[in-house]
CSV table of C-alpha atoms in Angstrom, one decimal:
chain,number,residue,atom,x,y,z
W,1,MET,CA,0.0,0.0,0.0
W,2,GLN,CA,2.8,2.4,0.9
W,3,ARG,CA,4.5,1.7,-2.4
W,4,ASN,CA,1.3,2.7,-4.3
W,5,ASP,CA,1.2,6.0,-2.3
W,6,THR,CA,4.8,6.7,-3.1
W,7,GLY,CA,4.1,6.1,-6.8
W,8,LYS,CA,1.1,8.5,-6.7
W,9,SER,CA,3.1,11.2,-5.0
W,10,SER,CA,6.0,10.7,-7.5
W,11,LEU,CA,3.5,11.0,-10.4
W,12,LEU,CA,2.0,14.1,-8.9
W,13,ARG,CA,5.4,15.6,-8.4
W,14,GLU,CA,6.3,14.9,-12.0
W,15,ARG,CA,3.1,16.6,-13.2
W,16,LEU,CA,3.9,19.6,-11.0
W,17,ILE,CA,7.5,19.8,-12.3
W,18,TYR,CA,6.1,19.7,-15.9
W,19,GLN,CA,3.6,22.5,-15.0
W,20,TYR,CA,6.4,24.5,-13.5
W,21,VAL,CA,8.7,24.2,-16.5
W,22,THR,CA,5.8,24.9,-18.9
W,23,ALA,CA,4.8,28.0,-16.9
W,24,LEU,CA,8.4,29.3,-17.0
W,25,ASP,CA,8.7,28.7,-20.7
W,26,GLU,CA,5.4,30.5,-21.4
W,27,GLY,CA,5.9,33.3,-18.8
W,28,ASP,CA,2.7,32.2,-17.0
W,29,LEU,CA,3.2,33.4,-13.5
W,30,GLU,CA,-0.2,32.3,-12.3
W,31,SER,CA,0.5,28.7,-13.1
W,32,LEU,CA,3.7,28.8,-11.0
W,33,THR,CA,1.8,29.6,-7.7
W,34,PRO,CA,0.2,26.2,-7.1
W,35,VAL,CA,3.5,24.5,-7.8
W,36,LEU,CA,5.4,26.7,-5.4
W,37,GLU,CA,2.8,26.2,-2.8
W,38,ALA,CA,3.0,22.4,-3.1
W,39,ALA,CA,6.8,22.7,-2.8
W,40,ILE,CA,6.4,24.1,0.7
W,41,ASP,CA,5.4,20.7,2.0
W,42,ASP,CA,7.4,18.6,-0.4
W,43,PRO,CA,11.2,18.8,0.0
W,44,GLU,CA,11.8,16.7,-3.2
W,45,LEU,CA,9.7,19.0,-5.3
W,46,GLU,CA,11.4,22.0,-3.7
W,47,GLN,CA,14.8,20.6,-4.7
W,48,ALA,CA,13.6,19.8,-8.2
W,49,ILE,CA,12.4,23.4,-8.6
W,50,ALA,CA,15.8,24.7,-7.3
W,51,ASP,CA,17.6,22.5,-9.8
W,52,ILE,CA,15.4,23.7,-12.6
W,53,ASN,CA,16.0,27.3,-11.6
W,54,ILE,CA,19.8,26.7,-11.6
W,55,ALA,CA,19.6,25.0,-15.0
W,56,TYR,CA,17.6,28.0,-16.4
W,57,GLN,CA,20.1,30.4,-14.9
W,58,GLU,CA,23.0,28.5,-16.4
W,59,GLU,CA,21.2,28.2,-19.8
W,60,GLU,CA,20.6,31.9,-19.9
W,61,HIS,CA,24.1,32.6,-18.5
W,62,LEU,CA,22.6,34.3,-15.5
W,63,THR,CA,25.0,32.8,-13.0
W,64,PHE,CA,27.1,35.8,-12.0
W,65,THR,CA,28.2,37.1,-8.7
W,66,THR,CA,27.0,40.2,-7.0
W,67,THR,CA,30.4,41.7,-7.5
W,68,ASP,CA,30.1,41.1,-11.3
W,69,ALA,CA,26.6,42.7,-11.3
W,70,GLU,CA,27.8,45.7,-9.4
W,71,LEU,CA,30.8,46.1,-11.8
W,72,VAL,CA,28.4,46.1,-14.8
W,73,ARG,CA,26.1,48.7,-13.1
W,74,GLN,CA,29.1,50.9,-12.4
W,75,LEU,CA,30.3,50.6,-16.0
W,76,LEU,CA,26.8,51.4,-17.3
W,77,ARG,CA,26.5,54.4,-15.1
W,78,LYS,CA,29.9,55.7,-16.3
W,79,HIS,CA,29.6,55.1,-20.0
W,80,LEU,CA,25.9,55.0,-20.7
W,81,SER,CA,24.5,57.1,-17.9
W,82,SER,CA,21.6,58.7,-19.8
W,83,ALA,CA,20.3,55.3,-21.0
W,84,PHE,CA,20.8,53.8,-17.6
W,85,GLU,CA,18.8,56.5,-15.8
W,86,GLU,CA,15.7,55.8,-17.9
W,87,GLN,CA,15.7,52.2,-16.7
W,88,ILE,CA,16.4,52.7,-13.0
W,89,SER,CA,12.8,52.0,-11.9
W,90,ASN,CA,12.8,48.7,-13.9
W,91,THR,CA,16.1,47.5,-12.6
W,92,THR,CA,15.9,48.2,-8.9
W,93,PRO,CA,17.2,45.2,-7.1
W,94,LEU,CA,14.8,43.1,-5.1
W,95,THR,CA,15.2,43.7,-1.3
W,96,THR,CA,14.2,41.9,1.9
W,97,SER,CA,11.8,44.8,2.6
W,98,ASP,CA,10.1,44.3,-0.8
W,99,VAL,CA,9.4,40.7,-0.2
W,100,ALA,CA,8.5,41.1,3.4
W,101,HIS,CA,5.9,43.8,2.5
W,102,SER,CA,4.3,41.5,0.0
W,103,LEU,CA,4.1,38.7,2.7
W,104,LYS,CA,2.5,41.1,5.2
W,105,ASP,CA,-1.0,39.8,4.8
W,106,ASP,CA,-0.2,36.3,3.7
W,107,PRO,CA,-2.1,33.8,5.9
W,108,LYS,CA,0.6,31.2,5.4
W,109,VAL,CA,3.0,33.3,7.6
W,110,LEU,CA,2.8,31.7,11.0
W,111,SER,CA,2.2,33.9,14.1
W,112,ILE,CA,5.6,32.9,15.5
W,113,ASP,CA,7.2,34.4,12.4
W,114,LYS,CA,5.4,37.7,12.5
W,115,PRO,CA,8.1,39.5,14.5
W,116,ALA,CA,10.7,38.4,11.9
W,117,LEU,CA,8.5,39.6,9.1
W,118,GLU,CA,8.0,43.0,10.8
W,119,ARG,CA,11.8,43.4,11.2
W,120,LEU,CA,12.4,42.4,7.5
W,121,GLN,CA,9.9,45.1,6.4
W,122,LYS,CA,12.2,47.7,8.0
W,123,ILE,CA,15.5,46.2,6.6
W,124,SER,CA,16.2,46.9,2.9
W,125,VAL,CA,19.0,44.5,2.0
W,126,THR,CA,19.4,43.5,-1.6
W,127,LEU,CA,18.6,39.8,-2.0
W,128,PRO,CA,21.4,37.5,-3.3
W,129,THR,CA,21.4,36.7,-7.0
W,130,THR,CA,20.8,33.0,-6.3
W,131,LEU,CA,17.7,32.5,-4.2
W,132,GLY,CA,18.5,29.1,-2.8
W,133,LEU,CA,17.6,28.4,0.8
W,134,PRO,CA,21.3,28.3,1.8
W,135,SER,CA,21.8,31.8,0.5
W,136,LEU,CA,18.7,33.1,2.3
W,137,LYS,CA,19.7,31.4,5.5
W,138,GLN,CA,23.1,33.0,5.3
W,139,LEU,CA,21.5,36.4,4.7
W,140,ALA,CA,19.2,35.8,7.7
W,141,LYS,CA,22.2,35.0,9.8
W,142,ASP,CA,24.0,38.1,8.5
W,143,ILE,CA,21.1,40.4,9.4
W,144,GLU,CA,20.4,38.5,12.6
W,145,ILE,CA,16.8,37.5,11.9
W,146,GLU,CA,15.5,34.1,13.1
W,147,ALA,CA,12.4,32.5,11.7
W,148,SER,CA,11.1,29.0,10.9
W,149,ASP,CA,12.2,27.0,7.9
W,150,ARG,CA,8.7,27.2,6.6
W,151,PHE,CA,8.9,31.0,6.7
W,152,TRP,CA,12.1,31.1,4.8
W,153,GLN,CA,10.6,28.7,2.2
W,154,LEU,CA,7.6,31.1,1.8
W,155,PHE,CA,10.0,34.1,1.7
W,156,ARG,CA,12.1,32.4,-1.0
W,157,GLN,CA,9.1,31.5,-3.1
W,158,LYS,CA,7.7,35.0,-2.9
W,159,ALA,CA,11.1,36.4,-3.8
W,160,ILE,CA,11.4,34.1,-6.9
W,161,PHE,CA,7.8,35.0,-7.9
W,162,MET,CA,8.5,38.7,-7.6
W,163,ARG,CA,11.8,38.5,-9.4
W,164,MET,CA,10.2,36.6,-12.3
W,165,GLY,CA,7.4,39.2,-12.3
W,166,ARG,CA,9.9,42.0,-12.6
W,167,SER,CA,11.7,40.2,-15.4
W,168,HIS,CA,8.4,39.6,-17.2
W,169,GLU,CA,7.5,43.3,-16.8
W,170,LYS,CA,10.9,44.4,-18.1
W,171,ALA,CA,10.6,42.1,-21.1
W,172,LYS,CA,7.1,43.5,-21.8
W,173,ASN,CA,8.4,47.1,-21.6
W,174,GLN,CA,11.3,46.3,-23.9
W,175,THR,CA,8.9,44.6,-26.4
W,176,GLN,CA,6.6,47.7,-26.4
W,177,LEU,CA,9.6,50.0,-26.9
W,178,ALA,CA,10.8,47.8,-29.8
W,179,ALA,CA,7.3,47.9,-31.3
W,180,ALA,CA,7.1,51.6,-31.0
W,181,ARG,CA,10.6,52.1,-32.6
W,182,GLU,CA,9.5,49.8,-35.4
W,183,ALA,CA,6.3,51.7,-36.0
W,184,VAL,CA,8.3,55.0,-36.1
W,185,ALA,CA,10.8,53.5,-38.5
W,186,LYS,CA,8.0,52.3,-40.8
W,187,ARG,CA,6.3,55.7,-40.7
W,188,ASN,CA,9.6,57.4,-41.6
W,189,ALA,CA,10.2,54.9,-44.4
W,190,LYS,CA,6.7,55.6,-45.9
W,191,LYS,CA,7.4,59.4,-45.7
W,192,LYS,CA,10.7,59.0,-47.6
W,193,HIS,CA,9.1,56.9,-50.4
W,194,LYS,CA,5.9,58.9,-50.7
W,195,PRO,CA,5.8,60.7,-54.0
W,196,ASN,CA,5.4,64.5,-54.0
W,197,SER,CA,2.0,65.6,-55.3
């Protein structure tokens, strides 16, 4: 009987992993939510999601250090300051405060973790590039905030969700900008080729 239950949970986990990968590929943030919620109580699913995220980061060459990111930002400010200033609001790094504020009314936050959540709302520390549990636990240690493992899982999932949302919004804005530029280019091309009457 237990073997049958294990088989069912394994099959369910595989379906959730498929749903997660499909949602990532399609940019469907709403479909990610049930998978991330299921991962709270399923360590194997959580690990699979972490592995998938790492694979996506490596595939997209997103595995860089915070030092590398800061160096790139400094170079952009120095050499392309006007272009960089336009995008500041879209590239603001995600902070502990951002995530904590979004969890403020979440019923999944246990009452024993409310004091930690309140402290995090007041601390604006940039989140690590890699949002694995070890990174977040190190951050928690560095800023001296104690909370349950469940809380850090919720925090991590919310942070991933928010980061993906920001990436999706940035891509959407870039697509709209590209479409506007293309429309202007077509309009200018029509004006050049329009015969004088």
